[in-house]
């Protein structure tokens, strides 16, 4: 992307975004990509970069681990692999092995399902492959601790066996010497030490002439001398010689192994770059998580549709300070190409410019931007800004001269793929003349189909925005009562500068304010006053709309809750009905199964018995009793639905039920062990043992 002026990236704070991105990188490769972050102008480069970042962002948000190892620092090792005759140390070769093993984990991570769900992340390794020979070659020679194995060669195995024997012999001899001299009182408390790679005795300084051997040094206090015993000198020399032989053999083995691994140097370099690429992607994803970035819709045309957008650096600052950040809504398309923002000073006009400009740079760099996911952003080939005082001492240009010089560049180079931002267009000169030039500049930029945002206090530009096709008004909201900006952009209407309101609120002399009003053109003052009143009315309407929206939302919640309760109760009733139906069905099924079993038995008895009449009697009795039983059960259920048994004495006036036939009546009289019960119009004498007291259910 082309940008103007050269300081545009610094003015829009894009360099700060790059520094923040670099801080999330772990590898030098990724840091290099962050510091040299490219701003692309082609859809086929930008869209995959955004998709990659989004896919990794989803992994972070769902706490899924991606098997990339960012701790490997092997740039020098890879350089040595490309040099003929170079030798890598065992620890360096282990690092290369870890690089290959990490790539193996990444290839395994991308199973068939993940290749479908994370296609752009998979694309990073699509043209590579895993070579298992690299790990196999290194494992054959070097163990996990980074030591060359004993069986790396027959010669090394022989040398180490001999070394082991000699060291054991030296250890036994040295221990005997220590034991002897310790008894003689020649040794200090520490008894022994190592100096110059040799095991030495710690002898009291005054006794050092009593011990034969080589003096290797003394302690700082000069009270202890370190002597290599004469008896061990020969063994130490032999061991030293064998250790040199071991080192030569190890170097020979490592040289041969390095030569074998160097065949895969290009592949290992590719592995290194792939891990760096994944590190860069994870840094972009972490930046998105931290700033609330989202994967927005990208379109290959000039368009800017920001919804609930934030300036990422301002968002982080406010987040740290515990303050809210007011979101921005901004829309520019083919029909509405230039937005003229007016309003009071310190109301957020410049922040709006910088937010839109920075987010455009970020999205064309493949970074997710902090705005609603349903936002849509286009692609621009050049970006031009004019923000702040650009007075130049070097070229002896005044503020307005410098301003016109920049506008000259804008007019000569702007086209349909240009996004521009101009802060205080026309300022620095006579308001009437500066305003006239500003109108001409805006008309020309609109004619060239450039897209951008302009801030101003000029009334003529506010009026112009309603007349010239493609130019629209916007205003930064202001709370006139509390005298503070609201940092909210409202599209479709111009805003007041609140000049006199601010003067009144800060306590300026009313007489001075009155004189100032008299000096202002009546039409000019009336228009500003009208804008002031209109803006306050719109703020009031917005508050009422928000209140109504909240009430509707609450009403919808209550409605949903009521429907949920109704549905739950209806479900419970249906469940109870089904339970009752199932219980009745189970009772009928049990009865029929029992009846079927008894009838089958009677059929068998019929066939076997000679007395057929007896079997017929049993069958009649079974069927009759079953019918009687059903009648009794119905009566019992009918009774249970109306009456319930109670614990009470059988006395005159008490309602009772006969156990034998479930009939209910009232006790008229007690005669010994019997009672006269009134059943309707008929009195009956019944045994007390056949009666229970009952009462009607309420």
mmCIF file of N, CA and C in Angstrom, residues 316-363:
data_model
loop_
_atom_site.group_PDB
_atom_site.id
_atom_site.type_symbol
_atom_site.label_atom_id
_atom_site.label_comp_id
_atom_site.label_asym_id
_atom_site.label_seq_id
_atom_site.Cartn_x
_atom_site.Cartn_y
_atom_site.Cartn_z
ATOM 1 N N UNK A 316 -7.055 -0.719 25.072
ATOM 2 C CA UNK A 316 -6.152 -1.332 26.048
ATOM 3 C C UNK A 316 -5.848 -0.372 27.197
ATOM 4 N N UNK A 317 -5.670 0.918 26.855
ATOM 5 C CA UNK A 317 -5.387 1.919 27.883
ATOM 6 C C UNK A 317 -6.571 2.049 28.840
ATOM 7 N N UNK A 318 -7.759 2.167 28.287
ATOM 8 C CA UNK A 318 -8.959 2.295 29.125
ATOM 9 C C UNK A 318 -9.236 1.033 29.926
ATOM 10 N N UNK A 319 -8.937 -0.106 29.312
ATOM 11 C CA UNK A 319 -9.134 -1.391 30.003
ATOM 12 C C UNK A 319 -8.237 -1.468 31.234
ATOM 13 N N UNK A 320 -6.996 -1.026 31.078
ATOM 14 C CA UNK A 320 -6.051 -1.020 32.199
ATOM 15 C C UNK A 320 -6.483 -0.030 33.274
ATOM 16 N N UNK A 321 -7.048 1.100 32.842
ATOM 17 C CA UNK A 321 -7.490 2.132 33.785
ATOM 18 C C UNK A 321 -8.880 1.858 34.352
ATOM 19 N N UNK A 322 -9.544 0.807 33.839
ATOM 20 C CA UNK A 322 -10.885 0.472 34.317
ATOM 21 C C UNK A 322 -11.959 1.405 33.808
ATOM 22 N N UNK A 323 -11.717 2.011 32.630
ATOM 23 C CA UNK A 323 -12.690 2.939 32.054
ATOM 24 C C UNK A 323 -13.303 2.336 30.790
ATOM 25 N N UNK A 324 -14.555 2.689 30.474
ATOM 26 C CA UNK A 324 -15.178 2.164 29.244
ATOM 27 C C UNK A 324 -14.660 2.895 28.013
ATOM 28 N N UNK A 325 -14.727 2.226 26.873
ATOM 29 C CA UNK A 325 -14.368 2.834 25.588
ATOM 30 C C UNK A 325 -15.633 2.919 24.743
ATOM 31 N N UNK A 326 -15.940 4.112 24.253
ATOM 32 C CA UNK A 326 -17.164 4.319 23.478
ATOM 33 C C UNK A 326 -16.957 3.786 22.061
ATOM 34 N N UNK A 327 -17.810 2.864 21.584
ATOM 35 C CA UNK A 327 -17.643 2.296 20.246
ATOM 36 C C UNK A 327 -18.021 3.285 19.150
ATOM 37 N N UNK A 328 -17.518 3.026 17.968
ATOM 38 C CA UNK A 328 -17.721 3.896 16.809
ATOM 39 C C UNK A 328 -18.469 3.145 15.719
ATOM 40 N N UNK A 329 -19.440 3.800 15.094
ATOM 41 C CA UNK A 329 -20.133 3.277 13.922
ATOM 42 C C UNK A 329 -19.883 4.237 12.758
ATOM 43 N N UNK A 330 -19.368 3.702 11.658
ATOM 44 C CA UNK A 330 -19.020 4.557 10.513
ATOM 45 C C UNK A 330 -19.284 3.783 9.231
ATOM 46 N N UNK A 331 -19.917 4.440 8.273
ATOM 47 C CA UNK A 331 -20.271 3.752 7.027
ATOM 48 C C UNK A 331 -19.960 4.647 5.829
ATOM 49 N N UNK A 332 -19.126 4.147 4.922
ATOM 50 C CA UNK A 332 -18.809 4.834 3.672
ATOM 51 C C UNK A 332 -18.926 3.835 2.529
ATOM 52 N N UNK A 333 -19.617 4.238 1.460
ATOM 53 C CA UNK A 333 -19.722 3.373 0.292
ATOM 54 C C UNK A 333 -19.742 4.238 -0.964
ATOM 55 N N UNK A 334 -20.121 3.646 -2.089
ATOM 56 C CA UNK A 334 -20.094 4.355 -3.364
ATOM 57 C C UNK A 334 -21.023 5.570 -3.353
ATOM 58 N N UNK A 335 -22.163 5.466 -2.670
ATOM 59 C CA UNK A 335 -23.125 6.569 -2.646
ATOM 60 C C UNK A 335 -22.749 7.637 -1.622
ATOM 61 N N UNK A 336 -22.142 7.234 -0.518
ATOM 62 C CA UNK A 336 -21.731 8.169 0.542
ATOM 63 C C UNK A 336 -20.230 8.018 0.758
ATOM 64 N N UNK A 337 -19.465 8.770 -0.033
ATOM 65 C CA UNK A 337 -18.025 8.547 -0.079
ATOM 66 C C UNK A 337 -17.255 9.392 0.929
ATOM 67 N N UNK A 338 -17.744 10.590 1.223
ATOM 68 C CA UNK A 338 -17.008 11.496 2.103
ATOM 69 C C UNK A 338 -17.895 11.880 3.283
ATOM 70 N N UNK A 339 -17.360 11.713 4.486
ATOM 71 C CA UNK A 339 -18.081 12.052 5.710
ATOM 72 C C UNK A 339 -17.462 13.313 6.314
ATOM 73 N N UNK A 340 -18.280 14.322 6.547
ATOM 74 C CA UNK A 340 -17.841 15.577 7.177
ATOM 75 C C UNK A 340 -18.294 15.551 8.635
ATOM 76 N N UNK A 341 -17.325 15.461 9.553
ATOM 77 C CA UNK A 341 -17.645 15.381 10.984
ATOM 78 C C UNK A 341 -17.440 16.748 11.624
ATOM 79 N N UNK A 342 -18.460 17.228 12.305
ATOM 80 C CA UNK A 342 -18.377 18.489 13.036
ATOM 81 C C UNK A 342 -18.738 18.237 14.490
ATOM 82 N N UNK A 343 -18.523 19.258 15.303
ATOM 83 C CA UNK A 343 -18.795 19.122 16.734
ATOM 84 C C UNK A 343 -17.780 19.895 17.535
ATOM 85 N N UNK A 344 -17.884 19.875 18.855
ATOM 86 C CA UNK A 344 -16.990 20.670 19.707
ATOM 87 C C UNK A 344 -15.575 20.111 19.728
ATOM 88 N N UNK A 345 -14.622 20.962 20.134
ATOM 89 C CA UNK A 345 -13.249 20.501 20.327
ATOM 90 C C UNK A 345 -13.202 19.476 21.456
ATOM 91 N N UNK A 346 -12.229 18.569 21.358
ATOM 92 C CA UNK A 346 -12.065 17.489 22.352
ATOM 93 C C UNK A 346 -13.291 16.594 22.411
ATOM 94 N N UNK A 347 -14.028 16.531 21.311
ATOM 95 C CA UNK A 347 -15.234 15.698 21.291
ATOM 96 C C UNK A 347 -15.021 14.329 20.674
ATOM 97 N N UNK A 348 -13.820 14.087 20.159
ATOM 98 C CA UNK A 348 -13.509 12.768 19.604
ATOM 99 C C UNK A 348 -13.409 12.728 18.099
ATOM 100 N N UNK A 349 -13.371 13.886 17.439
ATOM 101 C CA UNK A 349 -13.309 13.887 15.965
ATOM 102 C C UNK A 349 -11.992 13.272 15.471
ATOM 103 N N UNK A 350 -10.869 13.703 16.053
ATOM 104 C CA UNK A 350 -9.566 13.191 15.617
ATOM 105 C C UNK A 350 -9.414 11.711 15.958
ATOM 106 N N UNK A 351 -9.933 11.308 17.121
ATOM 107 C CA UNK A 351 -9.884 9.884 17.500
ATOM 108 C C UNK A 351 -10.649 9.040 16.489
ATOM 109 N N UNK A 352 -11.770 9.573 16.002
ATOM 110 C CA UNK A 352 -12.559 8.860 14.990
ATOM 111 C C UNK A 352 -11.743 8.664 13.720
ATOM 112 N N UNK A 353 -11.034 9.725 13.278
ATOM 113 C CA UNK A 353 -10.175 9.611 12.092
ATOM 114 C C UNK A 353 -9.112 8.540 12.294
ATOM 115 N N UNK A 354 -8.431 8.627 13.431
ATOM 116 C CA UNK A 354 -7.321 7.698 13.682
ATOM 117 C C UNK A 354 -7.814 6.258 13.838
ATOM 118 N N UNK A 355 -8.981 6.095 14.434
ATOM 119 C CA UNK A 355 -9.529 4.741 14.596
ATOM 120 C C UNK A 355 -9.809 4.102 13.243
ATOM 121 N N UNK A 356 -10.502 4.843 12.377
ATOM 122 C CA UNK A 356 -10.830 4.305 11.053
ATOM 123 C C UNK A 356 -9.564 4.033 10.248
ATOM 124 N N UNK A 357 -8.592 4.974 10.287
ATOM 125 C CA UNK A 357 -7.349 4.793 9.527
ATOM 126 C C UNK A 357 -6.529 3.626 10.031
ATOM 127 N N UNK A 358 -6.399 3.501 11.357
ATOM 128 C CA UNK A 358 -5.601 2.414 11.931
ATOM 129 C C UNK A 358 -6.229 1.053 11.655
ATOM 130 N N UNK A 359 -7.547 0.951 11.801
ATOM 131 C CA UNK A 359 -8.214 -0.335 11.547
ATOM 132 C C UNK A 359 -8.066 -0.750 10.090
ATOM 133 N N UNK A 360 -8.068 0.219 9.172
ATOM 134 C CA UNK A 360 -7.889 -0.118 7.758
ATOM 135 C C UNK A 360 -6.489 -0.662 7.508
ATOM 136 N N UNK A 361 -5.477 -0.042 8.121
ATOM 137 C CA UNK A 361 -4.106 -0.539 7.992
ATOM 138 C C UNK A 361 -3.977 -1.939 8.594
ATOM 139 N N UNK A 362 -4.622 -2.151 9.734
ATOM 140 C CA UNK A 362 -4.531 -3.444 10.413
ATOM 141 C C UNK A 362 -5.145 -4.559 9.581
ATOM 142 N N UNK A 363 -6.348 -4.306 9.050
ATOM 143 C CA UNK A 363 -7.039 -5.377 8.326
ATOM 144 C C UNK A 363 -6.275 -5.732 7.048
#
